[in-house]
Tab-separated table of C-alpha atoms in Angstrom:
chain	number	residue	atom	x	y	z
A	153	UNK	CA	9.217	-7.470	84.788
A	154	UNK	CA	11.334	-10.684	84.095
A	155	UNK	CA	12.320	-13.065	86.450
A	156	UNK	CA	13.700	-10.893	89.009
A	157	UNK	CA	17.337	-11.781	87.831
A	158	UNK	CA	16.284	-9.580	85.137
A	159	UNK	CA	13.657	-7.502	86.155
A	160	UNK	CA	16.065	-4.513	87.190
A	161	UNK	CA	18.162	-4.784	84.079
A	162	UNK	CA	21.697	-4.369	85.838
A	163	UNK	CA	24.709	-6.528	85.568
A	164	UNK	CA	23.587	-8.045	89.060
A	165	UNK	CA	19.862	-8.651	87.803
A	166	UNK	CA	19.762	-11.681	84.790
A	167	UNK	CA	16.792	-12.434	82.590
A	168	UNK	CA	15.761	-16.138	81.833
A	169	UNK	CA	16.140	-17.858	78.686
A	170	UNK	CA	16.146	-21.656	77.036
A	171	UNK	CA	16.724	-23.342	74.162
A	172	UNK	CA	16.045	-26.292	72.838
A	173	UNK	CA	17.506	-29.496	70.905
A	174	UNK	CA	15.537	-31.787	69.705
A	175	UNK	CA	15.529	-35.132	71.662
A	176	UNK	CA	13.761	-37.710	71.660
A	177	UNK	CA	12.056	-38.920	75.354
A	178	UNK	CA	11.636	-42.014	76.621
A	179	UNK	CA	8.076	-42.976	76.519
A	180	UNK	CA	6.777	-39.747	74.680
A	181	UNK	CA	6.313	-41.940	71.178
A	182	UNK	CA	2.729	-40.912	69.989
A	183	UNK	CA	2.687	-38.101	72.669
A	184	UNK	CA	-0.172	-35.603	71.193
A	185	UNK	CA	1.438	-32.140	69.996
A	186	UNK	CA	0.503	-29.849	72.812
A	187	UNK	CA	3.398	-27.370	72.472
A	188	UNK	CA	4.575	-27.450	68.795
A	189	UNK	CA	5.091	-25.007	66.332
A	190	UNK	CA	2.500	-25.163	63.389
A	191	UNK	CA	0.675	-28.408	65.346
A	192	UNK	CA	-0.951	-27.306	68.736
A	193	UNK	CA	-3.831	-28.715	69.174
A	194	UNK	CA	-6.891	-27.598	68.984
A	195	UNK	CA	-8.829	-28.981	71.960
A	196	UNK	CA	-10.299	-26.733	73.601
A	197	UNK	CA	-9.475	-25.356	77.309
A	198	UNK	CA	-11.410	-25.564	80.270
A	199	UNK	CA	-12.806	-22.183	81.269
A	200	UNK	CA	-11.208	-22.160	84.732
A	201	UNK	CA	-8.476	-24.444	85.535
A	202	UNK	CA	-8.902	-24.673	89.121
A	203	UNK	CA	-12.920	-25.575	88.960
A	204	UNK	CA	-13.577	-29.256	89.696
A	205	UNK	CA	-16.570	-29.082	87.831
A	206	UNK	CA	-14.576	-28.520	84.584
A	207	UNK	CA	-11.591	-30.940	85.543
A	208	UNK	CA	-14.132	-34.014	86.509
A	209	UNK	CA	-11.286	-36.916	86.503
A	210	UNK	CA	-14.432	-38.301	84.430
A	211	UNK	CA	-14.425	-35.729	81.907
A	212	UNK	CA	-11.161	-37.745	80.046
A	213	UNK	CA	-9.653	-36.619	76.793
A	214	UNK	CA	-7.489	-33.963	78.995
A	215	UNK	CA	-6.908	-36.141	81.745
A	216	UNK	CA	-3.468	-37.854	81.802
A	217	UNK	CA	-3.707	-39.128	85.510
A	218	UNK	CA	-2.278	-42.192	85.925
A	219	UNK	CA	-4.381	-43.074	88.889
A	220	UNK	CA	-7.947	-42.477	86.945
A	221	UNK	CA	-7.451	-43.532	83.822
A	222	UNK	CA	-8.619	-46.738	81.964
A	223	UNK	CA	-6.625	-49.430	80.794
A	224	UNK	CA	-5.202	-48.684	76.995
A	225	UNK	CA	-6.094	-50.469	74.325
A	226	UNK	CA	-3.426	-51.700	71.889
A	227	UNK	CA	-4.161	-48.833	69.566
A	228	UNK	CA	-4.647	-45.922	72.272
A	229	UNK	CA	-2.004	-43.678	72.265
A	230	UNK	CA	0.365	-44.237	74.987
A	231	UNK	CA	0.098	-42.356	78.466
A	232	UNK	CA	3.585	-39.788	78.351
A	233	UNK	CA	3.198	-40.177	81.910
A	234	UNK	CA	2.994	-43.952	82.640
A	235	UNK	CA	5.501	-44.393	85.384
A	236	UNK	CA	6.076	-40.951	86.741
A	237	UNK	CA	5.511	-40.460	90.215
A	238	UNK	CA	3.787	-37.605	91.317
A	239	UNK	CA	6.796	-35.816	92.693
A	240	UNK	CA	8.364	-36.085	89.171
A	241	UNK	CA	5.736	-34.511	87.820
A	242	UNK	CA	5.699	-32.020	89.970
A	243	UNK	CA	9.404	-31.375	88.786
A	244	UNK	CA	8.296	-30.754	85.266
A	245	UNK	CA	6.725	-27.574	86.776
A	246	UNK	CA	9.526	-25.838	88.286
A	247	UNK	CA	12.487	-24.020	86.842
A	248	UNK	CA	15.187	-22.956	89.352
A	249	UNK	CA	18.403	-20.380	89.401
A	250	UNK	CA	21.581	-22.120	89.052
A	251	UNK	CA	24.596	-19.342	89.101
A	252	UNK	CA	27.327	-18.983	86.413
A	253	UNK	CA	30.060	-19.341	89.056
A	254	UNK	CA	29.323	-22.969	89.717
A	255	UNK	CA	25.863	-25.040	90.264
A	256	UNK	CA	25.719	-24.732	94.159
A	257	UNK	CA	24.090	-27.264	96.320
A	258	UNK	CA	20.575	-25.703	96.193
A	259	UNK	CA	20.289	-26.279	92.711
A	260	UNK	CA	22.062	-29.603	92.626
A	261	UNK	CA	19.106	-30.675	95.363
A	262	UNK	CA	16.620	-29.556	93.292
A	263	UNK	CA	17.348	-31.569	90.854
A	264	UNK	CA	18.389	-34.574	92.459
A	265	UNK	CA	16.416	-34.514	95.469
A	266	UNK	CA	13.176	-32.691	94.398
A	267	UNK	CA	12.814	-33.999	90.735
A	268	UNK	CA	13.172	-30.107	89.101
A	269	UNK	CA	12.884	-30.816	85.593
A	270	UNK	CA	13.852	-26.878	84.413
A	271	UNK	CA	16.898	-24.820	85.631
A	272	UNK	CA	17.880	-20.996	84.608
A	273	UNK	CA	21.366	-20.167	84.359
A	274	UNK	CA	21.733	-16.828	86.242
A	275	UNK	CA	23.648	-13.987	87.339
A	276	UNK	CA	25.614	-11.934	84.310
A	277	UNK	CA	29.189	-13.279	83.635
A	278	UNK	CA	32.138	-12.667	81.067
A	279	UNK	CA	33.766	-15.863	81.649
A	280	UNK	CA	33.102	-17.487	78.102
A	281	UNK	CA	31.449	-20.201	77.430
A	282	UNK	CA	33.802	-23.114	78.523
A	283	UNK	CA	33.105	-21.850	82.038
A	284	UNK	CA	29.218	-21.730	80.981
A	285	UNK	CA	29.524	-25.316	79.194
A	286	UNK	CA	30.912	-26.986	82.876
A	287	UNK	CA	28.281	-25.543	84.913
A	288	UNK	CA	25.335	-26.586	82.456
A	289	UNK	CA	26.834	-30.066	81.932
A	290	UNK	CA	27.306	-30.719	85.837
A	291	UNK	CA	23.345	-29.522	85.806
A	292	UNK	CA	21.845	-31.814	82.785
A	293	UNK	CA	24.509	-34.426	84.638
A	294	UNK	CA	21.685	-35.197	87.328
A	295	UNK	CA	19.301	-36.594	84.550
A	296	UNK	CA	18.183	-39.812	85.658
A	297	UNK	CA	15.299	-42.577	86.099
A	298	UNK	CA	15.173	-41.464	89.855
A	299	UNK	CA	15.170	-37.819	89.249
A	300	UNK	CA	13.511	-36.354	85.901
A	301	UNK	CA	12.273	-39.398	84.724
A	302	UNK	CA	14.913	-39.921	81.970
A	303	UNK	CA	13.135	-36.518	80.673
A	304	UNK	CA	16.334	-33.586	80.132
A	305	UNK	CA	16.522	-30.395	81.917
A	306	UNK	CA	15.037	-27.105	79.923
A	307	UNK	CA	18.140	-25.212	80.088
A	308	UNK	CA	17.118	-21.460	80.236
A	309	UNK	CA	18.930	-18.284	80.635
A	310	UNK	CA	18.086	-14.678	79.567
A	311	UNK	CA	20.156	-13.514	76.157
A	312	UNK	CA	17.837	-10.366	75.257
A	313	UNK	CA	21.071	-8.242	74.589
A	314	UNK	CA	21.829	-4.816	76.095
A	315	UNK	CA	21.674	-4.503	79.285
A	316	UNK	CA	19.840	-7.746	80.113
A	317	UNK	CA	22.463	-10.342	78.685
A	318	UNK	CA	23.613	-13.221	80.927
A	319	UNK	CA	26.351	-14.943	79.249
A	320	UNK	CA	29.087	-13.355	77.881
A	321	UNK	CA	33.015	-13.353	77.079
A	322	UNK	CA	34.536	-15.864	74.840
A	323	UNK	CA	32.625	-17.693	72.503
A	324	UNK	CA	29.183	-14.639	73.046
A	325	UNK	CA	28.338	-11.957	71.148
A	326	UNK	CA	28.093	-8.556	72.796
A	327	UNK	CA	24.089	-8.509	71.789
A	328	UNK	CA	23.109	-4.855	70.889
A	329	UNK	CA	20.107	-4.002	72.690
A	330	UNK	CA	15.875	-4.649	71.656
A	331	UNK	CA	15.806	-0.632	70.919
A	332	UNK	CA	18.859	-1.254	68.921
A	333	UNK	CA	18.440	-4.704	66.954
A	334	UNK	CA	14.875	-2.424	65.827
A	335	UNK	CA	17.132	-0.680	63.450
A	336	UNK	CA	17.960	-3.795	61.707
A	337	UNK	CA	16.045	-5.239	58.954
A	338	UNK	CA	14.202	-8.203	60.061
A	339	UNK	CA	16.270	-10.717	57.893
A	340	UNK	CA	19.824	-9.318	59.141
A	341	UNK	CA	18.403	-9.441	62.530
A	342	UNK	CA	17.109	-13.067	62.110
A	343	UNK	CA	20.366	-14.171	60.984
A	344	UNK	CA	21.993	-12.485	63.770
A	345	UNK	CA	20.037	-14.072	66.498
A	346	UNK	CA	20.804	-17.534	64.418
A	347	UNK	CA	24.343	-16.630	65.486
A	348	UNK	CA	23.421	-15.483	69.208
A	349	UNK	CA	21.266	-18.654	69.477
A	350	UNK	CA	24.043	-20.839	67.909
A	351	UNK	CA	26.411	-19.715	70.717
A	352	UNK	CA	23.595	-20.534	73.255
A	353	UNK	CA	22.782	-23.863	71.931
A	354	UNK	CA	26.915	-24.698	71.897
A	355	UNK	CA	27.064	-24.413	75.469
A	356	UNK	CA	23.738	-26.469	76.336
A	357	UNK	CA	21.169	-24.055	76.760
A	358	UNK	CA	17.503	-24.576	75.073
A	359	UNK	CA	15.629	-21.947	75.939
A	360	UNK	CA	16.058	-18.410	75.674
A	361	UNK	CA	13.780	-16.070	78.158
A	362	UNK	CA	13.300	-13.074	75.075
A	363	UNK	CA	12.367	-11.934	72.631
A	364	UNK	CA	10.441	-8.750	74.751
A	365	UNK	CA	7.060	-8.301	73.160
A	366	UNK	CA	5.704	-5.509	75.058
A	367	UNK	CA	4.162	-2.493	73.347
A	368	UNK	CA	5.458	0.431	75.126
A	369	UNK	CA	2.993	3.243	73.417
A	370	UNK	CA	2.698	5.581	76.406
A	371	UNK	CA	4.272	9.482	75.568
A	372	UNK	CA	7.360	8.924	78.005
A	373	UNK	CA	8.896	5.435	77.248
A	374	UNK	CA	11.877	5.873	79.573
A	375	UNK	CA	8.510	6.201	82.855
A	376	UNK	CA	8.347	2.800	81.879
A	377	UNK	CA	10.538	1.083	84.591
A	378	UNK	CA	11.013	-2.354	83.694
A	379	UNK	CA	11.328	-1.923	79.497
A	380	UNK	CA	11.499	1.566	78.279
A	381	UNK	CA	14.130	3.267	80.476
A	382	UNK	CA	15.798	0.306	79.617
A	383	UNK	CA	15.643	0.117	75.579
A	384	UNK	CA	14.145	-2.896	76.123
A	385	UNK	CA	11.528	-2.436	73.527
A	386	UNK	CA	11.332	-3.370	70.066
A	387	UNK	CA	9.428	-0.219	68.999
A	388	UNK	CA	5.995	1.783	69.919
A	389	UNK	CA	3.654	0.360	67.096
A	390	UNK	CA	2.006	-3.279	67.422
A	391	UNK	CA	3.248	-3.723	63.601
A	392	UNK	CA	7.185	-2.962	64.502
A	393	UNK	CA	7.376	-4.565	67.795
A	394	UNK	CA	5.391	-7.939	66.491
A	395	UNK	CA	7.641	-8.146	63.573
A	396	UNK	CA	11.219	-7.337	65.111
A	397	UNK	CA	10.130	-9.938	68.197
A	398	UNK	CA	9.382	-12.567	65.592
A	399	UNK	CA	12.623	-12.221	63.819
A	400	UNK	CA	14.280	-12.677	66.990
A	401	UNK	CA	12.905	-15.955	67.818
A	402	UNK	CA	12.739	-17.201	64.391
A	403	UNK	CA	16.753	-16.978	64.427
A	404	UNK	CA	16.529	-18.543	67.575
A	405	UNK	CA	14.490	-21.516	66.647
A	406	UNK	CA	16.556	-21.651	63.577
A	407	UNK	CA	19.207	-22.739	66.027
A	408	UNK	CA	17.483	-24.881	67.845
A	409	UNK	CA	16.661	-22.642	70.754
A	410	UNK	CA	13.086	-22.176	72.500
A	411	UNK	CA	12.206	-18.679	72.512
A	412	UNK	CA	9.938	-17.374	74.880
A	413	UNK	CA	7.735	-14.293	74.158
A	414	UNK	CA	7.088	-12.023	77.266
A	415	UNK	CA	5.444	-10.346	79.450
A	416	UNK	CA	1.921	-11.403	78.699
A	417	UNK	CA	-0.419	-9.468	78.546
A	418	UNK	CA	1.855	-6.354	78.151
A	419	UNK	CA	4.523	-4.801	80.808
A	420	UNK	CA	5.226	-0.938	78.355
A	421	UNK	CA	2.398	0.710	80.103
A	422	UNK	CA	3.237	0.595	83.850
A	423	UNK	CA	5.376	2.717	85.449
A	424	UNK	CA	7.251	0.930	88.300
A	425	UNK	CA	9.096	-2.628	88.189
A	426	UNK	CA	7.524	-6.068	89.616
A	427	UNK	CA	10.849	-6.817	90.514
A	428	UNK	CA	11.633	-4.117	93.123
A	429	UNK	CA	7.832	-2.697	93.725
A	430	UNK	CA	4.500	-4.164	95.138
A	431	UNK	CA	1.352	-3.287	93.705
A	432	UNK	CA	2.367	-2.773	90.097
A	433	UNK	CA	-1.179	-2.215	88.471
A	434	UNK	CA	-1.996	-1.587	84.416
A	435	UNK	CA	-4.834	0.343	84.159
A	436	UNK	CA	-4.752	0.695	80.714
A	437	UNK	CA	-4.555	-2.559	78.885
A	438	UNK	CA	-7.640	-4.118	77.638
A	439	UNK	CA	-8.912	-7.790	77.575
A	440	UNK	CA	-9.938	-7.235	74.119
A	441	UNK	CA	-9.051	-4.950	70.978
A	442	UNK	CA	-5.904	-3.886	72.725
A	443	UNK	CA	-2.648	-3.568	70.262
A	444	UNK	CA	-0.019	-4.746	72.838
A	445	UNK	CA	-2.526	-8.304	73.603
A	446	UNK	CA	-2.638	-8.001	69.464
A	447	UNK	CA	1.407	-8.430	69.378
A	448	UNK	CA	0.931	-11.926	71.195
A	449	UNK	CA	-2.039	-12.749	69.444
A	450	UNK	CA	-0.229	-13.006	66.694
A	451	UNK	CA	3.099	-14.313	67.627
A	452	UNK	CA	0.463	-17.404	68.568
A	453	UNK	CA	-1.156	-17.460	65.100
A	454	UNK	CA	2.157	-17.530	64.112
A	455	UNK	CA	3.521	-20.584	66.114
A	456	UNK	CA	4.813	-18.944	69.471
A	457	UNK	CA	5.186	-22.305	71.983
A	458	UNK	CA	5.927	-20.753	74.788
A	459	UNK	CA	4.603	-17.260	76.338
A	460	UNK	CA	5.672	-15.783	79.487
A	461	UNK	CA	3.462	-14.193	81.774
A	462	UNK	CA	3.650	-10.862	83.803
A	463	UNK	CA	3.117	-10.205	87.790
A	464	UNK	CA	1.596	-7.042	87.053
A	465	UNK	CA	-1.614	-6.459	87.801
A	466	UNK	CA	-4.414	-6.047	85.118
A	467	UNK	CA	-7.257	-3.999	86.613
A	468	UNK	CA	-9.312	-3.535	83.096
A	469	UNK	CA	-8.972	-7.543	83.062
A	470	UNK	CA	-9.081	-9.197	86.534
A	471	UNK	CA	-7.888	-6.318	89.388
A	472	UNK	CA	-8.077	-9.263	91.846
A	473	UNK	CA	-4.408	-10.871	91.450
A	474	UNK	CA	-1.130	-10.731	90.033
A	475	UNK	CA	-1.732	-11.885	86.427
A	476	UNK	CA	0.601	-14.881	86.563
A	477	UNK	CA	-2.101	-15.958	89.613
A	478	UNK	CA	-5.052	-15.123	87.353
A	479	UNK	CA	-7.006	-17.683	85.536
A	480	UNK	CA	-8.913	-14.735	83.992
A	481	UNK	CA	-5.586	-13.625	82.451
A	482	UNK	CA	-3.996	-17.365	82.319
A	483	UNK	CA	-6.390	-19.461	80.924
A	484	UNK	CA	-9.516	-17.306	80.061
A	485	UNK	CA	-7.459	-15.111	78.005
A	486	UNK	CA	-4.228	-16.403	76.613
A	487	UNK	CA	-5.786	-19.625	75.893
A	488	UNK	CA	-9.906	-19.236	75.675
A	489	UNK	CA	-9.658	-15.734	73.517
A	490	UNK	CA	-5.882	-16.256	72.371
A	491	UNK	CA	-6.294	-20.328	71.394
A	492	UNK	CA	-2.709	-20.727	73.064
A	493	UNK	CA	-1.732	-24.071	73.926
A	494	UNK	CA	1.568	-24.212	74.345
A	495	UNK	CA	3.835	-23.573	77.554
A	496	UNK	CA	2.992	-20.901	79.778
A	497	UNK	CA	5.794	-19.877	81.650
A	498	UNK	CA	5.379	-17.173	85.100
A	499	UNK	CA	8.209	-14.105	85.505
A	500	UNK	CA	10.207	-14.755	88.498
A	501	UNK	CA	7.857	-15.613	91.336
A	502	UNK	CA	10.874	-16.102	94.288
A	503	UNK	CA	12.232	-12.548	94.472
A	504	UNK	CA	10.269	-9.869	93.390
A	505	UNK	CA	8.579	-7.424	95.562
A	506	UNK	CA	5.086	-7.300	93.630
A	507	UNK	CA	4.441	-11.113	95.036
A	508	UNK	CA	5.765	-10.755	98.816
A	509	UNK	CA	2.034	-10.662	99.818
A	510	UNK	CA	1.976	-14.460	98.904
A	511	UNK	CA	4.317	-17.689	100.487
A	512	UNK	CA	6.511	-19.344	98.464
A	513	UNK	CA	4.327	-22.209	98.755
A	514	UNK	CA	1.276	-19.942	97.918
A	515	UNK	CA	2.838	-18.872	94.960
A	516	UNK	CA	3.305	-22.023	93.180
A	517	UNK	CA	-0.135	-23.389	93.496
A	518	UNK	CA	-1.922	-20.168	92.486
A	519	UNK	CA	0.184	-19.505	89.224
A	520	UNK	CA	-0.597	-23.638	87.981
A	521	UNK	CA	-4.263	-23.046	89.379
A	522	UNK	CA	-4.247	-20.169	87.365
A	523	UNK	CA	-2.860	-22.278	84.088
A	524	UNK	CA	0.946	-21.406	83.852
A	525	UNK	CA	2.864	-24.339	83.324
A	526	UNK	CA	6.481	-23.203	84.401
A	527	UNK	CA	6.877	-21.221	87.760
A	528	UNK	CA	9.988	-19.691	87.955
A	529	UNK	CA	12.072	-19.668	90.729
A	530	UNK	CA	15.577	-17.872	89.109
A	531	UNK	CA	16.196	-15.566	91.570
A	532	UNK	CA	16.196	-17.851	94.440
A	533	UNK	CA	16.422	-21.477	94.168
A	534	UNK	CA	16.075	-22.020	97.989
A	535	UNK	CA	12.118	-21.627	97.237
A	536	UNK	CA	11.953	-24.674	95.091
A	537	UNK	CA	11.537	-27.132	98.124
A	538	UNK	CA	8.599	-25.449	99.235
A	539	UNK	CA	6.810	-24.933	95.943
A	540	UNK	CA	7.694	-28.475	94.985
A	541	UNK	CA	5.825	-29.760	98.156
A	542	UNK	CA	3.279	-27.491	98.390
A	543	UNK	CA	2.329	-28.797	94.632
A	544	UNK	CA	2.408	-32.261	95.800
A	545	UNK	CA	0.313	-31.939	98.835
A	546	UNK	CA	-2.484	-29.794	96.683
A	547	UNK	CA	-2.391	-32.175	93.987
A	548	UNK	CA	-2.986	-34.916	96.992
A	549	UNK	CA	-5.823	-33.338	98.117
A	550	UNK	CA	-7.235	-32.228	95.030
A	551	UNK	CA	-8.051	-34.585	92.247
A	552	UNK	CA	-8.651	-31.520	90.176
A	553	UNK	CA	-5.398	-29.788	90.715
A	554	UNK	CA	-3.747	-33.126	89.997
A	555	UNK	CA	-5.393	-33.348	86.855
A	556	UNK	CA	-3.870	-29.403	86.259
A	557	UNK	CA	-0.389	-30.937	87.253
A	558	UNK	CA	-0.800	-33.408	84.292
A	559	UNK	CA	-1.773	-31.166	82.010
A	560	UNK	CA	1.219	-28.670	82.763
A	561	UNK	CA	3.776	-31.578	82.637
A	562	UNK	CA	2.272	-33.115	79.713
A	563	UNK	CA	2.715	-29.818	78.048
A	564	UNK	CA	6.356	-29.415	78.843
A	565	UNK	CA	7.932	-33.081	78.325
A	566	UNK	CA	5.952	-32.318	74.323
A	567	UNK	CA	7.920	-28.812	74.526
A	568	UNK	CA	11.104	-30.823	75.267
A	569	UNK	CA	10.325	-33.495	72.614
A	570	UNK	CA	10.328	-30.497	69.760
A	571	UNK	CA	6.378	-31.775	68.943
């Protein structure tokens, strides 16, 4: 399910979410729109991100690497990552839990001390949003040359509504739940998540971890651990949940807050949760000519920028991994037979159950193999250390992975830019 903060919907368990405000970042003048709505690009992807033969540093238009790449020319377009060191980059990669009840030190050092460029505000509270405002601002505080590069924190948390709502108390809505905001017509509810996203973006958040995309078209939806027996879903046709999920995060953009479609490539068909269960497997969902992959299909054709992806395992589309460690699901499917090139973002990858198998370390370096650009730590921010140098010692070793590492970062300083 979602990042195990929110994977077991209950007022101990938050989702993720960000928003975003546009900004712009030192040294990202000319950047190419890798991430935008209406302008991704349209270069193509590798077929497999983690094959040297694809990511030759000699192979150039995708490679970003300081280290490799020529001298520009007065009329190339600038590097975005001239200057960064490799642990900042790295940074740009991971997203960590910071709790409502105060930034503690484990956040605070991921920032400052690892170069974490993301953070996800977790853990449900109802003490408004002057409480909310003071944690986020002692977070995005800890922007600096030394630490993120100048570059400002995605600030994520997980506003679906229902029972998987973060923030509340003064200044939040009480959010009725994805079953519920169904009900609505799809202009009332994109001027209601305007005014959800509006309270978000007033307290410093930029990125909101919903809307839910996932079909949930089997006969029982409440067998459906992680989104049905919660109401999580938007409805059981392709045509109701696409459209209700893109209201959603058209109000949120409206106000200036990233939404983030999940759990790619569907999570209504299983019946236990990633969260609390290992070896969560879909057996049902298709690589191709399946209505819940059609629901992000066309939240892409339709501008989607950033697309979370699910720890369940596919085994009609790769049964050898956790799709968030599959480049079969990652970058074969979401962006070879999708055309996605915006920011790919994994479920929690630090708590749940369904990815004990792996090390934290482990975890990390398969999901950006793989092609996600985010892994999410929310759960448990003491991980970040080890995925942070677990990324830098691959990316030492491997001239291809550093190439990957690049790529992701490039991706999510253009996310944070708005282009």
């Amino acid at each position: 399910m979602d990042d195990h903060s929110s994977a077991s919907p209950s007022p101990s368990i938050a989702h993720r979410a960000l928003r975003r405000r546009p900004v712009v970042l030192t040294g990202l003048l000319g950047v190419a729109s890798l991430a935008g709505c209406g302008s991704l690009s349209s270069k193509p992807r590798p077929a497999s991100t983690d094959d040297p033969g694809t990511m030759s540093p000699t192979a150039a238009p995708e490679d970003f690497s300081t280290e490799s790449a020529p001298a520009a020319s007065a009329s190339a377009t600038p590097n975005p990552l001239d200057g960064w060191t490799l642990e900042q980059k790295v940074g740009q990669l991971l997203m960590v839990g910071a709790d409502t009840s105060g930034p503690q030190m484990v956040s605070i050092d991921a920032v400052a001390t690892h170069h974490v460029g993301n953070v996800f505000i977790a853990r449900q509270t109802r003490s408004g949003a002057d409480s909310v405002r003071g944690v986020i601002t002692a977070l995005t505080d800890l922007v600096g040359s030394e630490t993120t590069h100048d570059t400002p924190l995605l600030v994520a948390t997980d506003q679906e509504g229902g029972q998987v709502q973060v923030l509340g108390g003064s200044g939040f809505s009480d959010i009725p739940s994805a079953s519920e905001q169904a009900i609505m017509s799809t202009d009332d509810l994109t001027a209601s998540a305007r005014t959800w996203g509006q309270e978000l973006a007033d307290v410093g958040v930029t990125m909101n971890l919903a809307p839910v995309a996932d079909l949930v078209d089997i006969p029982d939806p409440s067998s459906n651990a992680p989104i049905g027996r919660w109401g999580r879903e938007y409805g059981r046709s392709a045509t109701t949940s696409l459209d209700r999920a893109t209201a959603f995060a058209r109000g949120m953009e409206a106000a200036g807050v990233i939404p983030t479609y999940k759990h790619f490539p569907g999570l209504g068909r299983v019946t236990a949760n990633t969260d609390t269960a290992d070896g969560v497997t879909d057996s049902i969902t298709t690589r191709s000519g399946d209505p819940a992959v059609s629901v992000f299909a066309e939240a892409i054709t339709g501008g989607a920028r950033v697309i979370m992806v699910s720890s369940a395992i596919y085994s009609a589309i790769d049964s050898s991994a956790p799709a968030t460690f599959s480049s079969v699901v990652v970058t074969d499917m979401l962006r070879g037979d999708l055309g996605f090139t915006g920011v790919v973002i994994t479920d929690d990858v630090s708590a749940a159950v369904q990815v004990d198998a792996w090390t934290p370390a482990e975890r990390a370096v398969q999901a950006v193999k793989a092609g996600c650009d985010i892994v999410l730590a929310s759960a448990d921010a003491t991980m970040a250390a080890d995925m942070a140098e677990a990324l830098i010692a691959e990316a030492q070793a491997d001239p291809a992975f550093a190439q990957r590492v690049d790529e992701s970062a490039t991706r999510v300083i253009s996310l944070k830019a708005g282009s």
